[in-house]
Structure formats: structure tokens, C-alpha cells
PDB file of C-alpha atoms in Angstrom:
ATOM      1  CA  ARG A  21      72.747  35.385 -38.999  1.00 79.00           C
ATOM      2  CA  TYR A  22      73.215  34.770 -35.263  1.00 85.00           C
ATOM      3  CA  ILE A  23      70.506  32.682 -33.532  1.00 87.00           C
ATOM      4  CA  SER A  24      70.549  32.229 -29.795  1.00 89.00           C
ATOM      5  CA  THR A  25      70.685  28.694 -28.456  1.00 89.00           C
ATOM      6  CA  PHE A  26      68.172  29.639 -25.690  1.00 90.00           C
ATOM      7  CA  ARG A  27      65.455  30.649 -28.143  1.00 91.00           C
ATOM      8  CA  PRO A  28      63.429  27.399 -27.970  1.00 90.00           C
ATOM      9  CA  SER A  29      63.479  27.328 -24.184  1.00 90.00           C
ATOM     10  CA  VAL A  30      62.355  30.981 -23.928  1.00 88.00           C
ATOM     11  CA  LYS A  31      59.595  30.389 -26.443  1.00 88.00           C
ATOM     12  CA  CYS A  32      58.361  27.392 -24.489  1.00 87.00           C
ATOM     13  CA  GLU A  33      58.227  29.373 -21.227  1.00 83.00           C
ATOM     14  CA  ILE A  34      56.237  32.182 -22.840  1.00 79.00           C
ATOM     15  CA  GLU A  35      53.705  29.709 -24.208  1.00 77.00           C
ATOM     16  CA  LYS A  36      53.302  28.139 -20.764  1.00 74.00           C
ATOM     17  CA  SER A  37      52.717  31.507 -19.063  1.00 68.00           C
ATOM     18  CA  LYS A  38      50.156  32.575 -21.729  1.00 64.00           C
ATOM     19  CA  ALA A  39      48.153  29.397 -21.408  1.00 57.00           C
ATOM     20  CA  GLN A  40      47.334  30.146 -17.750  1.00 56.00           C
ATOM     21  CA  TRP A  41      45.441  33.429 -18.567  1.00 55.00           C
ATOM     22  CA  LYS A  42      43.531  32.415 -21.674  1.00 61.00           C
ATOM     23  CA  THR A  43      40.148  32.416 -19.861  1.00 59.00           C
ATOM     24  CA  MET A  44      38.560  35.090 -17.579  1.00 60.00           C
ATOM     25  CA  GLY A  45      37.330  33.342 -14.450  1.00 56.00           C
ATOM     26  CA  PRO A  46      36.593  29.645 -14.090  1.00 56.00           C
ATOM     27  CA  ALA A  47      36.522  27.492 -17.200  1.00 61.00           C
ATOM     28  CA  LYS A  48      33.040  26.107 -16.472  1.00 66.00           C
ATOM     29  CA  VAL A  49      30.250  28.615 -15.562  1.00 68.00           C
ATOM     30  CA  ALA A  50      26.737  27.600 -14.538  1.00 76.00           C
ATOM     31  CA  VAL A  51      24.335  28.651 -17.285  1.00 82.00           C
ATOM     32  CA  PRO A  52      21.031  30.241 -16.016  1.00 82.00           C
ATOM     33  CA  SER A  53      17.856  28.308 -16.648  1.00 89.00           C
ATOM     34  CA  PRO A  54      15.629  29.649 -19.472  1.00 89.00           C
ATOM     35  CA  LYS A  55      12.633  29.429 -17.118  1.00 89.00           C
ATOM     36  CA  ASN A  56      14.023  32.214 -14.862  1.00 87.00           C
ATOM     37  CA  PHE A  57      13.569  35.023 -17.407  1.00 89.00           C
ATOM     38  CA  LEU A  58      12.960  38.672 -16.379  1.00 87.00           C
ATOM     39  CA  LYS A  59       9.258  39.371 -15.939  1.00 89.00           C
ATOM     40  CA  LYS A  60       7.334  42.628 -16.267  1.00 91.00           C
ATOM     41  CA  HIS A  61       7.179  44.853 -13.103  1.00 88.00           C
ATOM     42  CA  SER A  62       9.422  42.359 -11.281  1.00 87.00           C
ATOM     43  CA  LYS A  63      11.881  45.090 -10.212  1.00 88.00           C
ATOM     44  CA  GLU A  64       9.239  47.517  -8.931  1.00 90.00           C
ATOM     45  CA  PRO A  65       8.890  47.951  -5.100  1.00 89.00           C
ATOM     46  CA  LYS A  66       6.095  45.875  -3.628  1.00 87.00           C
ATOM     47  CA  LEU A  67       3.856  46.772  -0.696  1.00 85.00           C
ATOM     48  CA  PRO A  68       4.003  44.557   2.386  1.00 86.00           C
ATOM     49  CA  ALA A  69       1.360  41.909   2.723  1.00 85.00           C
ATOM     50  CA  ARG A  70      -1.881  43.086   4.320  1.00 80.00           C
ATOM     51  CA  LYS A  71      -2.328  41.962   7.896  1.00 76.00           C
ATOM     52  CA  LYS A  72      -5.515  40.180   8.823  1.00 70.00           C
ATOM     53  CA  GLU A  73      -7.751  42.035  11.248  1.00 62.00           C
ATOM     54  CA  GLN A  74      -7.911  40.731  14.760  1.00 59.00           C
ATOM     55  CA  ASP A  75     -10.997  38.877  15.890  1.00 57.00           C
ATOM     56  CA  GLY A  76     -11.567  41.281  18.815  1.00 58.00           C
ATOM     57  CA  LYS A  77     -11.958  44.322  16.554  1.00 64.00           C
ATOM     58  CA  LYS A  78     -15.345  44.750  14.968  1.00 67.00           C
ATOM     59  CA  LEU A  79     -16.037  46.539  11.754  1.00 66.00           C
ATOM     60  CA  PRO A  80     -17.845  49.889  12.095  1.00 69.00           C
ATOM     61  CA  ALA A  81     -21.532  49.971  11.310  1.00 72.00           C
ATOM     62  CA  LEU A  82     -22.170  50.759   7.668  1.00 65.00           C
ATOM     63  CA  SER A  83     -24.305  53.787   6.870  1.00 78.00           C
ATOM     64  CA  VAL A  84     -25.062  52.367   3.425  1.00 83.00           C
ATOM     65  CA  PRO A  85     -27.370  49.336   3.096  1.00 80.00           C
ATOM     66  CA  ARG A  86     -25.712  46.082   2.199  1.00 82.00           C
ATOM     67  CA  ARG A  87     -26.087  44.436  -1.136  1.00 85.00           C
ATOM     68  CA  THR A  88     -28.094  41.628   0.374  1.00 87.00           C
ATOM     69  CA  ASP A  89     -30.563  43.954   2.176  1.00 84.00           C
ATOM     70  CA  HIS A  90     -34.034  44.388   0.670  1.00 85.00           C
ATOM     71  CA  PRO A  91     -36.325  47.405   1.148  1.00 81.00           C
ATOM     72  CA  VAL A  92     -39.457  47.032   3.188  1.00 83.00           C
ATOM     73  CA  MET A  93     -42.385  46.722   0.804  1.00 83.00           C
ATOM     74  CA  GLY A  94     -46.077  47.405   1.247  1.00 81.00           C
ATOM     75  CA  ILE A  95     -45.877  50.517   3.484  1.00 82.00           C
ATOM     76  CA  GLN A  96     -48.358  53.183   2.400  1.00 83.00           C
ATOM     77  CA  SER A  97     -48.954  56.663   3.816  1.00 84.00           C
ATOM     78  CA  LYS A  98     -52.478  58.077   4.284  1.00 86.00           C
ATOM     79  CA  LYS A  99     -51.244  61.669   4.086  1.00 89.00           C
ATOM     80  CA  ASN A 100     -52.826  63.761   1.354  1.00 91.00           C
ATOM     81  CA  PHE A 101     -49.855  65.670  -0.012  1.00 91.00           C
ATOM     82  CA  ILE A 102     -52.001  67.721  -2.427  1.00 93.00           C
ATOM     83  CA  ASN A 103     -54.179  69.177   0.328  1.00 93.00           C
ATOM     84  CA  THR A 104     -51.214  69.656   2.650  1.00 92.00           C
ATOM     85  CA  ASN A 105     -49.281  71.602   0.032  1.00 92.00           C
ATOM     86  CA  ALA A 106     -52.344  73.692  -0.832  1.00 93.00           C
ATOM     87  CA  VAL A 107     -52.944  74.636   2.832  1.00 92.00           C
ATOM     88  CA  ALA A 108     -49.253  75.483   3.303  1.00 91.00           C
ATOM     89  CA  ALA A 109     -49.318  77.704   0.216  1.00 89.00           C
ATOM     90  CA  ILE A 110     -52.493  79.523   1.335  1.00 90.00           C
ATOM     91  CA  THR A 111     -51.558  80.075   4.979  1.00 91.00           C
ATOM     92  CA  GLY A 112     -47.857  80.715   4.400  1.00 89.00           C
ATOM     93  CA  LEU A 113     -46.442  84.239   4.332  1.00 88.00           C
ATOM     94  CA  PRO A 114     -45.578  85.551   0.896  1.00 85.00           C
ATOM     95  CA  LYS A 115     -41.901  85.622   0.078  1.00 84.00           C
ATOM     96  CA  LYS A 116     -40.512  89.143   0.058  1.00 86.00           C
ATOM     97  CA  PRO A 117     -38.592  90.043  -3.074  1.00 87.00           C
ATOM     98  CA  GLN A 118     -34.925  90.745  -2.530  1.00 88.00           C
ATOM     99  CA  PRO A 119     -34.128  94.454  -3.054  1.00 88.00           C
ATOM    100  CA  ILE A 120     -31.834  95.031  -6.012  1.00 89.00           C
ATOM    101  CA  TYR A 121     -30.526  97.922  -8.076  1.00 88.00           C
ATOM    102  CA  VAL A 122     -29.249  98.340 -11.616  1.00 88.00           C
ATOM    103  CA  ASP A 123     -26.360 100.454 -12.765  1.00 82.00           C
ATOM    104  CA  ARG A 124     -28.170 101.726 -15.863  1.00 82.00           C
ATOM    105  CA  ARG A 125     -31.517 101.357 -17.599  1.00 81.00           C
ATOM    106  CA  GLN A 126     -30.666  98.092 -19.333  1.00 81.00           C
ATOM    107  CA  GLY A 127     -27.795  97.081 -17.040  1.00 80.00           C
ATOM    108  CA  ASP A 128     -27.033  94.229 -14.716  1.00 86.00           C
ATOM    109  CA  LYS A 129     -28.812  93.650 -11.406  1.00 88.00           C
ATOM    110  CA  TYR A 130     -26.982  93.789  -8.051  1.00 88.00           C
ATOM    111  CA  LEU A 131     -28.028  93.251  -4.447  1.00 89.00           C
ATOM    112  CA  LEU A 132     -28.927  96.500  -2.698  1.00 88.00           C
ATOM    113  CA  GLU A 133     -27.873  95.456   0.812  1.00 84.00           C
ATOM    114  CA  THR A 134     -24.225  94.813  -0.066  1.00 84.00           C
ATOM    115  CA  SER A 135     -23.930  97.897  -2.272  1.00 84.00           C
ATOM    116  CA  GLY A 136     -23.428 100.394   0.572  1.00 82.00           C
ATOM    117  CA  LEU A 137     -26.495 102.436  -0.399  1.00 84.00           C
ATOM    118  CA  VAL A 138     -28.600 101.189   2.514  1.00 84.00           C
ATOM    119  CA  PRO A 139     -28.121 103.480   5.577  1.00 84.00           C
ATOM    120  CA  LYS A 140     -28.116 100.664   8.121  1.00 82.00           C
ATOM    121  CA  TYR A 141     -25.128 101.885  10.152  1.00 82.00           C
ATOM    122  CA  ILE A 142     -26.678 105.249  11.083  1.00 83.00           C
ATOM    123  CA  LYS A 143     -29.648 103.397  12.607  1.00 82.00           C
ATOM    124  CA  LYS A 144     -27.498 101.765  15.254  1.00 84.00           C
ATOM    125  CA  LYS A 145     -28.107 102.669  18.890  1.00 84.00           C
ATOM    126  CA  ASP A 146     -24.505 103.704  19.468  1.00 83.00           C
ATOM    127  CA  TYR A 147     -24.162 105.679  16.228  1.00 86.00           C
ATOM    128  CA  GLY A 148     -22.372 108.997  16.775  1.00 84.00           C
ATOM    129  CA  ILE A 149     -21.273 108.067  20.309  1.00 88.00           C
ATOM    130  CA  THR A 150     -17.544 108.089  21.009  1.00 89.00           C
ATOM    131  CA  PRO A 151     -16.338 104.533  21.676  1.00 88.00           C
ATOM    132  CA  LYS A 152     -15.281 103.680  25.188  1.00 90.00           C
ATOM    133  CA  TYR A 153     -11.764 102.705  24.198  1.00 92.00           C
ATOM    134  CA  VAL A 154     -11.210 106.144  22.630  1.00 93.00           C
ATOM    135  CA  THR A 155     -12.311 108.000  25.772  1.00 92.00           C
ATOM    136  CA  ARG A 156     -10.231 105.666  27.918  1.00 94.00           C
ATOM    137  CA  ARG A 157      -7.188 106.234  25.706  1.00 94.00           C
ATOM    138  CA  SER A 158      -7.614 110.037  25.802  1.00 94.00           C
ATOM    139  CA  GLU A 159      -7.904 109.960  29.599  1.00 94.00           C
ATOM    140  CA  GLU A 160      -4.750 107.874  29.851  1.00 95.00           C
ATOM    141  CA  THR A 161      -2.937 110.325  27.552  1.00 94.00           C
ATOM    142  CA  LYS A 162      -3.996 113.318  29.661  1.00 94.00           C
ATOM    143  CA  LYS A 163      -2.957 111.545  32.837  1.00 94.00           C
ATOM    144  CA  ALA A 164       0.441 110.688  31.360  1.00 94.00           C
ATOM    145  CA  GLN A 165       0.903 114.318  30.206  1.00 92.00           C
ATOM    146  CA  LYS A 166       0.119 115.643  33.707  1.00 92.00           C
ATOM    147  CA  GLU A 167       2.542 113.184  35.289  1.00 93.00           C
ATOM    148  CA  TYR A 168       5.217 114.227  32.813  1.00 92.00           C
ATOM    149  CA  GLU A 169       4.676 117.943  33.504  1.00 88.00           C
ATOM    150  CA  ALA A 170       4.840 117.305  37.251  1.00 90.00           C
ATOM    151  CA  HIS A 171       8.052 115.345  36.793  1.00 89.00           C
ATOM    152  CA  VAL A 172       9.555 118.141  34.677  1.00 84.00           C
ATOM    153  CA  LEU A 173       8.630 120.787  37.253  1.00 81.00           C
ATOM    154  CA  GLU A 174      10.171 118.735  40.035  1.00 82.00           C
ATOM    155  CA  TYR A 175      13.300 118.226  37.973  1.00 77.00           C
ATOM    156  CA  LEU A 176      13.536 121.944  37.219  1.00 73.00           C
ATOM    157  CA  LYS A 177      13.185 122.788  40.876  1.00 73.00           C
ATOM    158  CA  LYS A 178      16.039 120.452  41.682  1.00 70.00           C
ATOM    159  CA  LYS A 179      18.203 121.886  38.903  1.00 69.00           C
ATOM    160  CA  ALA A 180      17.214 125.499  39.739  1.00 66.00           C
ATOM    161  CA  MET A 181      15.724 126.145  36.299  1.00 68.00           C
ATOM    162  CA  LYS A 182      13.086 128.668  35.409  1.00 74.00           C
ATOM    163  CA  GLN A 183      10.692 128.896  32.504  1.00 77.00           C
ATOM    164  CA  LEU A 184      10.688 131.864  30.148  1.00 79.00           C
ATOM    165  CA  SER A 185       7.391 133.677  29.969  1.00 82.00           C
ATOM    166  CA  ASP A 186       5.695 134.412  26.652  1.00 85.00           C
ATOM    167  CA  GLU A 187       6.684 138.081  26.822  1.00 87.00           C
ATOM    168  CA  GLU A 188      10.327 137.259  27.501  1.00 86.00           C
ATOM    169  CA  ARG A 189      10.309 134.717  24.683  1.00 86.00           C
ATOM    170  CA  LYS A 190       8.814 137.227  22.219  1.00 88.00           C
ATOM    171  CA  SER A 191      11.274 139.966  23.239  1.00 89.00           C
ATOM    172  CA  LEU A 192      14.187 137.513  22.883  1.00 87.00           C
ATOM    173  CA  LEU A 193      12.971 136.485  19.450  1.00 89.00           C
ATOM    174  CA  GLN A 194      12.583 140.091  18.326  1.00 91.00           C
ATOM    175  CA  GLY A 195      16.092 140.929  19.575  1.00 91.00           C
ATOM    176  CA  LEU A 196      17.599 138.017  17.634  1.00 90.00           C
ATOM    177  CA  LYS A 197      15.799 139.071  14.458  1.00 91.00           C
ATOM    178  CA  LYS A 198      16.980 142.667  14.938  1.00 92.00           C
ATOM    179  CA  ASN A 199      20.581 141.500  15.341  1.00 92.00           C
ATOM    180  CA  TRP A 200      20.243 139.390  12.214  1.00 92.00           C
ATOM    181  CA  GLU A 201      19.023 142.411  10.234  1.00 92.00           C
ATOM    182  CA  GLU A 202      21.989 144.477  11.419  1.00 91.00           C
ATOM    183  CA  VAL A 203      24.481 141.777  10.468  1.00 90.00           C
ATOM    184  CA  TYR A 204      22.717 141.319   7.126  1.00 90.00           C
ATOM    185  CA  ARG A 205      22.916 145.073   6.487  1.00 90.00           C
ATOM    186  CA  GLU A 206      26.666 144.952   7.112  1.00 89.00           C
ATOM    187  CA  PHE A 207      26.944 141.927   4.825  1.00 88.00           C
ATOM    188  CA  GLN A 208      25.117 143.801   2.074  1.00 88.00           C
ATOM    189  CA  GLY A 209      27.562 146.701   2.455  1.00 87.00           C
ATOM    190  CA  LEU A 210      30.586 144.593   1.550  1.00 83.00           C
ATOM    191  CA  SER A 211      32.436 145.387  -1.653  1.00 83.00           C
ATOM    192  CA  VAL A 212      31.706 143.350  -4.730  1.00 79.00           C
ATOM    193  CA  GLU A 213      35.324 142.324  -5.231  1.00 82.00           C
ATOM    194  CA  ILE A 214      36.918 140.738  -2.188  1.00 81.00           C
ATOM    195  CA  ASP A 215      40.612 140.533  -3.011  1.00 82.00           C
ATOM    196  CA  THR A 216      42.315 140.879   0.362  1.00 87.00           C
ATOM    197  CA  ILE A 217      42.632 138.528   3.295  1.00 88.00           C
ATOM    198  CA  PRO A 218      41.023 140.890   5.860  1.00 88.00           C
ATOM    199  CA  LYS A 219      37.975 141.291   3.602  1.00 88.00           C
ATOM    200  CA  LYS A 220      37.633 137.502   3.259  1.00 89.00           C
ATOM    201  CA  MET A 221      37.945 137.007   7.020  1.00 90.00           C
ATOM    202  CA  TYR A 222      35.348 139.722   7.700  1.00 90.00           C
ATOM    203  CA  LYS A 223      32.932 138.159   5.187  1.00 89.00           C
ATOM    204  CA  GLU A 224      33.331 134.712   6.769  1.00 90.00           C
ATOM    205  CA  LYS A 225      32.734 136.231  10.206  1.00 90.00           C
ATOM    206  CA  LEU A 226      29.471 137.865   9.092  1.00 90.00           C
ATOM    207  CA  GLU A 227      28.293 134.643   7.449  1.00 91.00           C
ATOM    208  CA  SER A 228      28.954 132.610  10.609  1.00 91.00           C
ATOM    209  CA  GLN A 229      27.100 135.198  12.743  1.00 91.00           C
ATOM    210  CA  MET A 230      24.100 135.128  10.404  1.00 91.00           C
ATOM    211  CA  LYS A 231      24.068 131.336  10.420  1.00 92.00           C
ATOM    212  CA  GLN A 232      24.175 131.179  14.219  1.00 92.00           C
ATOM    213  CA  LEU A 233      21.405 133.777  14.558  1.00 91.00           C
ATOM    214  CA  GLU A 234      19.221 131.873  12.071  1.00 92.00           C
ATOM    215  CA  HIS A 235      19.748 128.659  14.068  1.00 91.00           C
ATOM    216  CA  ASP A 236      18.803 130.378  17.366  1.00 89.00           C
ATOM    217  CA  ILE A 237      15.689 131.951  15.827  1.00 89.00           C
ATOM    218  CA  ASP A 238      14.603 128.577  14.408  1.00 90.00           C
ATOM    219  CA  VAL A 239      15.049 126.848  17.794  1.00 88.00           C
ATOM    220  CA  ILE A 240      13.030 129.487  19.673  1.00 86.00           C
ATOM    221  CA  GLU A 241      10.227 129.463  17.105  1.00 87.00           C
ATOM    222  CA  LYS A 242       9.933 125.656  17.250  1.00 86.00           C
ATOM    223  CA  HIS A 243       9.882 125.359  21.053  1.00 82.00           C
ATOM    224  CA  LYS A 244       7.197 127.334  22.842  1.00 81.00           C
ATOM    225  CA  VAL A 245       8.411 126.292  26.323  1.00 80.00           C
ATOM    226  CA  ILE A 246      11.994 127.273  27.127  1.00 79.00           C
ATOM    227  CA  TYR A 247      13.843 126.780  30.420  1.00 75.00           C
ATOM    228  CA  ILE A 248      16.990 128.580  31.443  1.00 75.00           C
ATOM    229  CA  ALA A 249      19.326 128.142  34.399  1.00 69.00           C
ATOM    230  CA  ASN A 250      19.196 130.624  37.272  1.00 63.00           C
ATOM    231  CA  GLU A 251      22.405 132.575  37.689  1.00 57.00           C
TER     232      GLU A 251
END
């Protein structure tokens, strides 16, 4: 078998290159001291150190006695509490019972004042009188309506418009209804079978006339005031 003459030299070079990377990092590493072990709550955030209060600032007066304070002893009152309470009970006004009501014979008790059964609102001085804001609002509405009517009249005068009277409006409405009845009578007289083009056209014409008359009648019935242009 063939063996290369450069085999020993190649093997030696490979061993040299491998020896340089046998360790990760420096050969000698400083070992931590066993005294510096991880303690409990050592990684938790700590509050900053409390600052000492300045000498110029004084503490507020305490409303609670101090621990070192002692109560004053030996003070006695000459007041006769038994007689005082008896006089207050005799001369005092008797306490009025609170009015209540029950929902049934053996039911629960409820306050009468908050139940709505006490007619306290009808005893007011201004009961039944129209509030001032309502009268003021109605007056403002009437004033606005008058101003609007005056503006409309002035506009109509400028545009040469006149208002239809009630009689003219009623006669116009009656005439429209009469025309609708005539067209409807003609529509009712059509043949049952509409098979020609002239018949279809005539039917469509009557339907459009009836629709227009119905629209005009509806408009006149809705609006009591109608203005027309002078010719």
C-alpha cells in the first residue's frame, strides 16, 4: 500500500493547531469566593434611603396625646346628672312618632312621607299656577310666528303672490275630486282583456292621470294656506 512521505509532517501540524483551541477563554479563571453567595431578596428593587427632615421644619401638632402624657387626676364635677336628666325629660317636648304605612295587615312597614301618598305638593303656594318660563316661552313663540307671517306677507307682495281663500280652496278641491271620479269611471269601463297596444297606452294614461290627481288632492288637503302667482 502507498503511504505518503508527508504524512508525519501533516499530522504534526494538525496536532499543533488543535492544541491552541483546547480551552475556552483563559486557562486560569478567578474562582468566586464562597462568602459572596446569593442572598434572599437581594435582586428585588430597593427604595431610596429616607432623607432626614430639616431642622427648620417643625412637626405638626399631634391631636392624639403622647405616650408619655398623663391624664389630669382629681377633677370632680358638682353637677347632678340624675336631676338634670329628670328635668330635661319632664320639660322636653315628646317625640312625635314617624308616620308609617303597611302594605297589608301583617306586612312590612314603610315611611309614609316618601311613599307619595302625602299630598304635600298641592299645598304649595304656586300650585296650579303656570310657571314663568312657560308663559315666557309661549310669548316668544307667538312673537316669532307674527314676525314670520309678516315676513311671508312682505315676500308675497314682492313676488306678486296672492293667497287662496277658503272658498276657492274648497271649490278647487271639489273639482279635483270630481275629475278623479270621472277618470276612475273611465278606468272601470276598460275591457278585462287588454291585448292591443292602444288599449295598454290608454290604460297607462288613465293611471297616470289618477295618480297625479291623487297627489294634488293630498297636497291641498295637507296645506290649509296656499299661495298662487298673479297672472
